[in-house]
């Protein structure tokens, strides 16, 4: 019994002892955990406080890269600290490069929190044993921290390398812990690949890959990846393009080490060992689109890469062709040109040439001709004609008058100083006649046309709108090449204007074999219609005609030219030569001249700019299917009289087919002939008041407007005149148009020379336009008879000081009068 009790007591004591020990262990463990947690919390608290006091500086200035629509880098700029540091995204890193970097620099990168304790202990023992610094135990994160500190110090005036001291090592550890708390592992790798030094002013694997291997980091081989991985630790002694032998030896050593560690397959290692180093210092891309590149950099100074809409193939073709043309034209003193190629469907600029040679300082090559304000010459005439079609003023076959005219003191002339008399609207446009265009602008109104141009983005016209006049249509305004390209591109979209897109927000992403993009301003750009689809179609039909004076002399060499609608322009003084053309796919705008504004006799749009326009179309659209615009449903065609372009009247025998806009185009009947009652011998004409009972007949005479009568008379052209009216007629005034005084303008002020000693005053000229049936006009000054002369004859008179009333009457009793103010000087 005692034995049993003893055994029970002993068992109880053992259990109690075990329980006490277990409780003590748990208490100690809990204390240790609490202590550790307190230490961790304290450490994190200290780290947080220090981070607030000494925040990370990860403000890295990057080089600005300009990319084409296929993501090819076409221009690069130095970063703000004069370094080639091209931003590298993690997706741009080749898997080979990423693996090589981690294997060489920090194989435990994904397992530690920025600091490798084992490596720190090992490095401490090695440094104590050697009594000098032989190992730093730096992880990849610590290297990033050191490079960030160095980069920050360099920006604020301390470009020297930080010494390897215990204090600096502690700073690196602190910064590494900060980085691990803020950034993911991939982001830390990205920071490393953007900051790694490669000698000189080259930093980052992207800059090194492009400038030494000529390719992006996602396209490099294993040999190149290992080369880029080994340089950052020794950027001075292993400087690319200078120490290539040592670099290749070091590369091969690491390749063998990677083989032994089974990091890469043997086949890749063998290929890499056989690959020559192939390193040479290349120039950063800067010659493809320098003007557009600088424009984009000014517009988006904080962007590290800007994706443009440039098509590199088209850009190189345009650049080569333009440089060749300017090289030939230099002997004439023509040194500059600018070209823009627009994709009409997307309204995107696919080629942008501001000048043939950006580096030609003597020719001001740095000037961007795409944005320079120049005179358009006659290049705005197509818009005037299209607006007149929409107003119902003309159709393509409408007959207009081309004769000397005075528009309230403005008397323009044609380019060749010749006058055609009667001419159809389509012929007037393709022959680029000035008088018909000015007449249309006068009918439309300068303000109305200016409003359309302002809607089309013409900035200088918006600024000068209040002082523009009828010379607008002949080049009396300032325009830019990009504005003209957008205008003609609207013609190719049936009159719908859109702003030109030159850049994109994101790189291209392949979708089912197509490239889909989103432009920055595509959401805010609201298309607006400048002209109707019908007017745009008729305009295109006119501008494609080949029987015209501005066809280049060597047109035979362009037999494969796609069907193109084009218009030329030459500014006053022959300072600017324009040629702008379009088809369904592209609009090409060409300007040739001198940025200095110097005129050149040979500088004519048809001879200088149009050959380049055709060469560019052949280069970018040589195999075009030549499909053309379909007539819109609103347009129709009809028969019109070929003599007037109006609906045929009873006596109209010559008729042609003409497009028109139902409900808009004029339905007036032709009146190009006038029925006149004349004597049997056709020597006298009669009115109903003096018609004899017998001996007369009716005859059709040309119903010529006064300006055509004046032109034919001045040039001695033969035309059939209406016989003089019956002198025995007692009717005081005949119906019809009174003479128009053309030499002086009603209400204007004229200054004439007055010699007080000789008491002489300069004379003023009188001239008029009269109807076909007028033989004599009578001039009066201040209601005093001056003289009677044939209507085409000019008269000179001495005006009085002050107001002068000028009257002109014809032999039919029709009178017109004006009043002018004469001042002596």
PDB file of C-alpha atoms in Angstrom, residues 71-285:
ATOM      1  CA  UNK A  71       8.297  51.831 -81.682  1.00  0.00           C
ATOM      2  CA  UNK A  72      11.638  52.317 -83.449  1.00  0.00           C
ATOM      3  CA  UNK A  73      13.655  55.021 -81.676  1.00  0.00           C
ATOM      4  CA  UNK A  74      14.176  57.815 -84.204  1.00  0.00           C
ATOM      5  CA  UNK A  75      15.558  60.556 -81.949  1.00  0.00           C
ATOM      6  CA  UNK A  76      17.098  60.775 -78.490  1.00  0.00           C
ATOM      7  CA  UNK A  77      17.932  63.676 -76.187  1.00  0.00           C
ATOM      8  CA  UNK A  78      20.354  63.813 -73.267  1.00  0.00           C
ATOM      9  CA  UNK A  79      18.825  63.820 -69.807  1.00  0.00           C
ATOM     10  CA  UNK A  80      18.808  67.093 -67.885  1.00  0.00           C
ATOM     11  CA  UNK A  81      22.080  66.092 -66.171  1.00  0.00           C
ATOM     12  CA  UNK A  82      23.737  65.474 -69.574  1.00  0.00           C
ATOM     13  CA  UNK A  83      23.602  61.699 -69.227  1.00  0.00           C
ATOM     14  CA  UNK A  84      22.432  59.136 -71.729  1.00  0.00           C
ATOM     15  CA  UNK A  85      19.926  57.508 -69.394  1.00  0.00           C
ATOM     16  CA  UNK A  86      17.043  55.941 -71.295  1.00  0.00           C
ATOM     17  CA  UNK A  87      14.143  54.732 -69.211  1.00  0.00           C
ATOM     18  CA  UNK A  88      13.893  50.947 -69.189  1.00  0.00           C
ATOM     19  CA  UNK A  89      10.659  49.209 -68.297  1.00  0.00           C
ATOM     20  CA  UNK A  90      10.810  45.765 -66.750  1.00  0.00           C
ATOM     21  CA  UNK A  91       9.043  44.318 -69.797  1.00  0.00           C
ATOM     22  CA  UNK A  92      11.864  45.579 -72.015  1.00  0.00           C
ATOM     23  CA  UNK A  93      14.472  43.440 -70.290  1.00  0.00           C
ATOM     24  CA  UNK A  94      15.537  40.279 -72.035  1.00  0.00           C
ATOM     25  CA  UNK A  95      15.036  37.211 -69.780  1.00  0.00           C
ATOM     26  CA  UNK A  96      18.682  36.382 -70.480  1.00  0.00           C
ATOM     27  CA  UNK A  97      19.824  39.764 -69.193  1.00  0.00           C
ATOM     28  CA  UNK A  98      17.608  39.577 -66.131  1.00  0.00           C
ATOM     29  CA  UNK A  99      18.887  36.119 -65.214  1.00  0.00           C
ATOM     30  CA  UNK A 100      22.518  37.096 -65.809  1.00  0.00           C
ATOM     31  CA  UNK A 101      22.196  40.230 -63.657  1.00  0.00           C
ATOM     32  CA  UNK A 102      20.724  38.380 -60.693  1.00  0.00           C
ATOM     33  CA  UNK A 103      23.128  35.443 -61.022  1.00  0.00           C
ATOM     34  CA  UNK A 104      26.132  37.728 -61.012  1.00  0.00           C
ATOM     35  CA  UNK A 105      25.102  40.458 -58.591  1.00  0.00           C
ATOM     36  CA  UNK A 106      22.769  38.876 -56.051  1.00  0.00           C
ATOM     37  CA  UNK A 107      21.561  35.298 -56.384  1.00  0.00           C
ATOM     38  CA  UNK A 108      19.645  35.565 -53.086  1.00  0.00           C
ATOM     39  CA  UNK A 109      17.893  38.714 -54.307  1.00  0.00           C
ATOM     40  CA  UNK A 110      14.392  37.250 -54.044  1.00  0.00           C
ATOM     41  CA  UNK A 111      15.063  35.804 -50.545  1.00  0.00           C
ATOM     42  CA  UNK A 112      16.355  38.751 -48.504  1.00  0.00           C
ATOM     43  CA  UNK A 113      14.815  42.078 -47.490  1.00  0.00           C
ATOM     44  CA  UNK A 114      17.486  44.275 -49.029  1.00  0.00           C
ATOM     45  CA  UNK A 115      20.364  43.136 -46.802  1.00  0.00           C
ATOM     46  CA  UNK A 116      21.951  39.657 -46.805  1.00  0.00           C
ATOM     47  CA  UNK A 117      23.056  38.907 -43.174  1.00  0.00           C
ATOM     48  CA  UNK A 118      25.187  35.934 -44.219  1.00  0.00           C
ATOM     49  CA  UNK A 119      27.034  38.041 -46.758  1.00  0.00           C
ATOM     50  CA  UNK A 120      27.517  40.791 -44.153  1.00  0.00           C
ATOM     51  CA  UNK A 121      29.089  38.347 -41.657  1.00  0.00           C
ATOM     52  CA  UNK A 122      31.287  36.847 -44.362  1.00  0.00           C
ATOM     53  CA  UNK A 123      32.429  40.272 -45.573  1.00  0.00           C
ATOM     54  CA  UNK A 124      33.177  41.393 -41.986  1.00  0.00           C
ATOM     55  CA  UNK A 125      35.385  38.361 -41.361  1.00  0.00           C
ATOM     56  CA  UNK A 126      37.163  38.820 -44.710  1.00  0.00           C
ATOM     57  CA  UNK A 127      37.805  42.521 -44.129  1.00  0.00           C
ATOM     58  CA  UNK A 128      39.102  41.944 -40.556  1.00  0.00           C
ATOM     59  CA  UNK A 129      41.331  39.130 -41.740  1.00  0.00           C
ATOM     60  CA  UNK A 130      42.760  41.168 -44.624  1.00  0.00           C
ATOM     61  CA  UNK A 131      42.861  44.367 -42.522  1.00  0.00           C
ATOM     62  CA  UNK A 132      41.393  46.242 -45.479  1.00  0.00           C
ATOM     63  CA  UNK A 133      38.159  46.413 -47.412  1.00  0.00           C
ATOM     64  CA  UNK A 134      38.045  43.447 -49.759  1.00  0.00           C
ATOM     65  CA  UNK A 135      34.288  42.781 -49.784  1.00  0.00           C
ATOM     66  CA  UNK A 136      31.296  45.038 -49.390  1.00  0.00           C
ATOM     67  CA  UNK A 137      28.542  42.412 -49.187  1.00  0.00           C
ATOM     68  CA  UNK A 138      26.340  44.718 -51.234  1.00  0.00           C
ATOM     69  CA  UNK A 139      23.084  43.245 -52.404  1.00  0.00           C
ATOM     70  CA  UNK A 140      21.500  44.401 -55.636  1.00  0.00           C
ATOM     71  CA  UNK A 141      19.154  46.568 -53.544  1.00  0.00           C
ATOM     72  CA  UNK A 142      22.090  48.153 -51.724  1.00  0.00           C
ATOM     73  CA  UNK A 143      23.733  48.925 -55.057  1.00  0.00           C
ATOM     74  CA  UNK A 144      20.550  50.666 -56.166  1.00  0.00           C
ATOM     75  CA  UNK A 145      20.576  52.643 -52.923  1.00  0.00           C
ATOM     76  CA  UNK A 146      24.202  53.680 -53.496  1.00  0.00           C
ATOM     77  CA  UNK A 147      23.505  54.724 -57.107  1.00  0.00           C
ATOM     78  CA  UNK A 148      20.453  56.739 -56.048  1.00  0.00           C
ATOM     79  CA  UNK A 149      22.488  58.540 -53.388  1.00  0.00           C
ATOM     80  CA  UNK A 150      25.260  59.249 -55.864  1.00  0.00           C
ATOM     81  CA  UNK A 151      22.815  60.450 -58.511  1.00  0.00           C
ATOM     82  CA  UNK A 152      21.082  62.723 -55.996  1.00  0.00           C
ATOM     83  CA  UNK A 153      24.414  64.131 -54.780  1.00  0.00           C
ATOM     84  CA  UNK A 154      25.549  64.754 -58.388  1.00  0.00           C
ATOM     85  CA  UNK A 155      22.439  66.784 -59.115  1.00  0.00           C
ATOM     86  CA  UNK A 156      23.279  69.074 -56.215  1.00  0.00           C
ATOM     87  CA  UNK A 157      26.912  69.765 -56.962  1.00  0.00           C
ATOM     88  CA  UNK A 158      28.804  66.725 -55.619  1.00  0.00           C
ATOM     89  CA  UNK A 159      29.656  64.492 -58.583  1.00  0.00           C
ATOM     90  CA  UNK A 160      32.486  62.633 -56.785  1.00  0.00           C
ATOM     91  CA  UNK A 161      32.213  58.945 -55.903  1.00  0.00           C
ATOM     92  CA  UNK A 162      31.240  58.330 -52.287  1.00  0.00           C
ATOM     93  CA  UNK A 163      34.121  56.696 -50.300  1.00  0.00           C
ATOM     94  CA  UNK A 164      33.699  53.133 -49.007  1.00  0.00           C
ATOM     95  CA  UNK A 165      33.378  53.746 -45.266  1.00  0.00           C
ATOM     96  CA  UNK A 166      31.443  52.056 -42.489  1.00  0.00           C
ATOM     97  CA  UNK A 167      29.140  55.047 -42.241  1.00  0.00           C
ATOM     98  CA  UNK A 168      28.338  54.999 -45.941  1.00  0.00           C
ATOM     99  CA  UNK A 169      27.727  51.256 -45.698  1.00  0.00           C
ATOM    100  CA  UNK A 170      25.223  51.845 -42.896  1.00  0.00           C
ATOM    101  CA  UNK A 171      23.532  54.498 -45.053  1.00  0.00           C
ATOM    102  CA  UNK A 172      23.313  51.980 -47.902  1.00  0.00           C
ATOM    103  CA  UNK A 173      21.725  49.424 -45.580  1.00  0.00           C
ATOM    104  CA  UNK A 174      19.211  51.990 -44.367  1.00  0.00           C
ATOM    105  CA  UNK A 175      18.348  53.061 -47.913  1.00  0.00           C
ATOM    106  CA  UNK A 176      18.111  49.414 -49.041  1.00  0.00           C
ATOM    107  CA  UNK A 177      15.584  48.689 -46.301  1.00  0.00           C
ATOM    108  CA  UNK A 178      13.623  51.768 -47.370  1.00  0.00           C
ATOM    109  CA  UNK A 179      13.606  50.553 -50.956  1.00  0.00           C
ATOM    110  CA  UNK A 180      12.383  47.080 -49.970  1.00  0.00           C
ATOM    111  CA  UNK A 181       9.556  48.632 -47.977  1.00  0.00           C
ATOM    112  CA  UNK A 182       8.423  50.857 -50.825  1.00  0.00           C
ATOM    113  CA  UNK A 183       9.160  48.980 -54.038  1.00  0.00           C
ATOM    114  CA  UNK A 184       8.591  45.465 -55.319  1.00  0.00           C
ATOM    115  CA  UNK A 185      11.480  43.273 -56.409  1.00  0.00           C
ATOM    116  CA  UNK A 186      10.718  43.908 -60.080  1.00  0.00           C
ATOM    117  CA  UNK A 187      10.705  47.649 -59.477  1.00  0.00           C
ATOM    118  CA  UNK A 188      14.083  47.431 -57.739  1.00  0.00           C
ATOM    119  CA  UNK A 189      15.500  45.524 -60.710  1.00  0.00           C
ATOM    120  CA  UNK A 190      14.068  48.218 -62.959  1.00  0.00           C
ATOM    121  CA  UNK A 191      15.789  50.914 -60.875  1.00  0.00           C
ATOM    122  CA  UNK A 192      19.079  49.041 -61.163  1.00  0.00           C
ATOM    123  CA  UNK A 193      18.834  48.666 -64.926  1.00  0.00           C
ATOM    124  CA  UNK A 194      18.105  52.393 -65.254  1.00  0.00           C
ATOM    125  CA  UNK A 195      21.026  53.528 -63.077  1.00  0.00           C
ATOM    126  CA  UNK A 196      23.796  51.017 -63.762  1.00  0.00           C
ATOM    127  CA  UNK A 197      26.934  52.889 -64.952  1.00  0.00           C
ATOM    128  CA  UNK A 198      28.554  51.943 -68.272  1.00  0.00           C
ATOM    129  CA  UNK A 199      31.340  54.487 -68.469  1.00  0.00           C
ATOM    130  CA  UNK A 200      31.356  58.113 -69.476  1.00  0.00           C
ATOM    131  CA  UNK A 201      27.896  59.651 -69.481  1.00  0.00           C
ATOM    132  CA  UNK A 202      26.083  56.404 -70.289  1.00  0.00           C
ATOM    133  CA  UNK A 203      23.838  54.906 -67.619  1.00  0.00           C
ATOM    134  CA  UNK A 204      21.260  52.159 -67.769  1.00  0.00           C
ATOM    135  CA  UNK A 205      21.121  49.003 -69.837  1.00  0.00           C
ATOM    136  CA  UNK A 206      18.872  50.528 -72.506  1.00  0.00           C
ATOM    137  CA  UNK A 207      21.288  53.359 -73.271  1.00  0.00           C
ATOM    138  CA  UNK A 208      24.241  50.959 -73.229  1.00  0.00           C
ATOM    139  CA  UNK A 209      22.466  48.407 -75.403  1.00  0.00           C
ATOM    140  CA  UNK A 210      21.448  50.997 -78.004  1.00  0.00           C
ATOM    141  CA  UNK A 211      24.678  52.994 -78.053  1.00  0.00           C
ATOM    142  CA  UNK A 212      27.052  50.000 -78.021  1.00  0.00           C
ATOM    143  CA  UNK A 213      25.091  47.165 -79.646  1.00  0.00           C
ATOM    144  CA  UNK A 214      22.606  49.158 -81.710  1.00  0.00           C
ATOM    145  CA  UNK A 215      19.561  47.298 -80.400  1.00  0.00           C
ATOM    146  CA  UNK A 216      17.003  47.435 -77.620  1.00  0.00           C
ATOM    147  CA  UNK A 217      17.628  45.366 -74.458  1.00  0.00           C
ATOM    148  CA  UNK A 218      14.836  42.914 -75.247  1.00  0.00           C
ATOM    149  CA  UNK A 219      16.592  41.916 -78.485  1.00  0.00           C
ATOM    150  CA  UNK A 220      20.109  41.155 -77.201  1.00  0.00           C
ATOM    151  CA  UNK A 221      21.877  37.793 -77.201  1.00  0.00           C
ATOM    152  CA  UNK A 222      23.269  35.919 -74.179  1.00  0.00           C
ATOM    153  CA  UNK A 223      26.796  37.149 -74.928  1.00  0.00           C
ATOM    154  CA  UNK A 224      25.590  40.738 -74.998  1.00  0.00           C
ATOM    155  CA  UNK A 225      23.486  40.224 -71.872  1.00  0.00           C
ATOM    156  CA  UNK A 226      26.481  38.923 -69.905  1.00  0.00           C
ATOM    157  CA  UNK A 227      28.592  41.815 -71.217  1.00  0.00           C
ATOM    158  CA  UNK A 228      26.043  44.306 -69.916  1.00  0.00           C
ATOM    159  CA  UNK A 229      25.853  42.431 -66.588  1.00  0.00           C
ATOM    160  CA  UNK A 230      29.595  42.571 -65.842  1.00  0.00           C
ATOM    161  CA  UNK A 231      30.299  46.231 -66.697  1.00  0.00           C
ATOM    162  CA  UNK A 232      28.523  48.170 -63.882  1.00  0.00           C
ATOM    163  CA  UNK A 233      30.936  46.972 -61.167  1.00  0.00           C
ATOM    164  CA  UNK A 234      33.959  48.071 -63.211  1.00  0.00           C
ATOM    165  CA  UNK A 235      32.744  50.814 -65.608  1.00  0.00           C
ATOM    166  CA  UNK A 236      36.185  52.449 -65.767  1.00  0.00           C
ATOM    167  CA  UNK A 237      38.510  49.456 -66.210  1.00  0.00           C
ATOM    168  CA  UNK A 238      36.001  47.644 -68.426  1.00  0.00           C
ATOM    169  CA  UNK A 239      34.900  50.577 -70.550  1.00  0.00           C
ATOM    170  CA  UNK A 240      33.065  49.440 -73.645  1.00  0.00           C
ATOM    171  CA  UNK A 241      34.668  50.242 -77.010  1.00  0.00           C
ATOM    172  CA  UNK A 242      38.000  50.956 -75.257  1.00  0.00           C
ATOM    173  CA  UNK A 243      38.906  47.816 -73.270  1.00  0.00           C
ATOM    174  CA  UNK A 244      37.241  45.261 -75.503  1.00  0.00           C
ATOM    175  CA  UNK A 245      39.891  42.555 -75.028  1.00  0.00           C
ATOM    176  CA  UNK A 246      39.608  42.665 -71.252  1.00  0.00           C
ATOM    177  CA  UNK A 247      35.827  42.797 -71.506  1.00  0.00           C
ATOM    178  CA  UNK A 248      35.671  39.708 -73.709  1.00  0.00           C
ATOM    179  CA  UNK A 249      38.000  37.824 -71.340  1.00  0.00           C
ATOM    180  CA  UNK A 250      35.824  38.757 -68.367  1.00  0.00           C
ATOM    181  CA  UNK A 251      32.662  37.882 -70.300  1.00  0.00           C
ATOM    182  CA  UNK A 252      33.948  34.424 -71.195  1.00  0.00           C
ATOM    183  CA  UNK A 253      35.003  33.804 -67.584  1.00  0.00           C
ATOM    184  CA  UNK A 254      31.510  34.514 -66.360  1.00  0.00           C
ATOM    185  CA  UNK A 255      29.965  32.434 -69.126  1.00  0.00           C
ATOM    186  CA  UNK A 256      32.014  29.432 -67.959  1.00  0.00           C
ATOM    187  CA  UNK A 257      30.968  30.113 -64.391  1.00  0.00           C
ATOM    188  CA  UNK A 258      27.323  30.202 -65.445  1.00  0.00           C
ATOM    189  CA  UNK A 259      27.884  26.876 -67.223  1.00  0.00           C
ATOM    190  CA  UNK A 260      29.258  25.288 -64.072  1.00  0.00           C
ATOM    191  CA  UNK A 261      26.303  26.603 -62.059  1.00  0.00           C
ATOM    192  CA  UNK A 262      23.834  25.319 -64.667  1.00  0.00           C
ATOM    193  CA  UNK A 263      22.244  28.753 -65.034  1.00  0.00           C
ATOM    194  CA  UNK A 264      22.048  28.604 -68.855  1.00  0.00           C
ATOM    195  CA  UNK A 265      21.961  25.589 -71.205  1.00  0.00           C
ATOM    196  CA  UNK A 266      25.323  24.488 -72.648  1.00  0.00           C
ATOM    197  CA  UNK A 267      24.154  25.212 -76.202  1.00  0.00           C
ATOM    198  CA  UNK A 268      23.520  28.885 -75.354  1.00  0.00           C
ATOM    199  CA  UNK A 269      26.841  29.106 -73.521  1.00  0.00           C
ATOM    200  CA  UNK A 270      28.714  27.648 -76.487  1.00  0.00           C
ATOM    201  CA  UNK A 271      27.039  30.059 -78.911  1.00  0.00           C
ATOM    202  CA  UNK A 272      27.826  32.972 -76.637  1.00  0.00           C
ATOM    203  CA  UNK A 273      31.495  31.998 -76.339  1.00  0.00           C
ATOM    204  CA  UNK A 274      31.803  31.890 -80.131  1.00  0.00           C
ATOM    205  CA  UNK A 275      30.096  35.258 -80.582  1.00  0.00           C
ATOM    206  CA  UNK A 276      32.494  38.175 -81.143  1.00  0.00           C
ATOM    207  CA  UNK A 277      32.128  41.108 -78.783  1.00  0.00           C
ATOM    208  CA  UNK A 278      30.895  43.438 -81.557  1.00  0.00           C
ATOM    209  CA  UNK A 279      31.069  46.596 -79.473  1.00  0.00           C
ATOM    210  CA  UNK A 280      31.394  50.053 -80.983  1.00  0.00           C
ATOM    211  CA  UNK A 281      30.264  53.455 -79.797  1.00  0.00           C
ATOM    212  CA  UNK A 282      27.323  54.501 -81.912  1.00  0.00           C
ATOM    213  CA  UNK A 283      25.762  57.910 -82.214  1.00  0.00           C
ATOM    214  CA  UNK A 284      22.362  58.379 -80.650  1.00  0.00           C
ATOM    215  CA  UNK A 285      19.609  58.622 -83.296  1.00  0.00           C
TER     216      UNK A 285
END
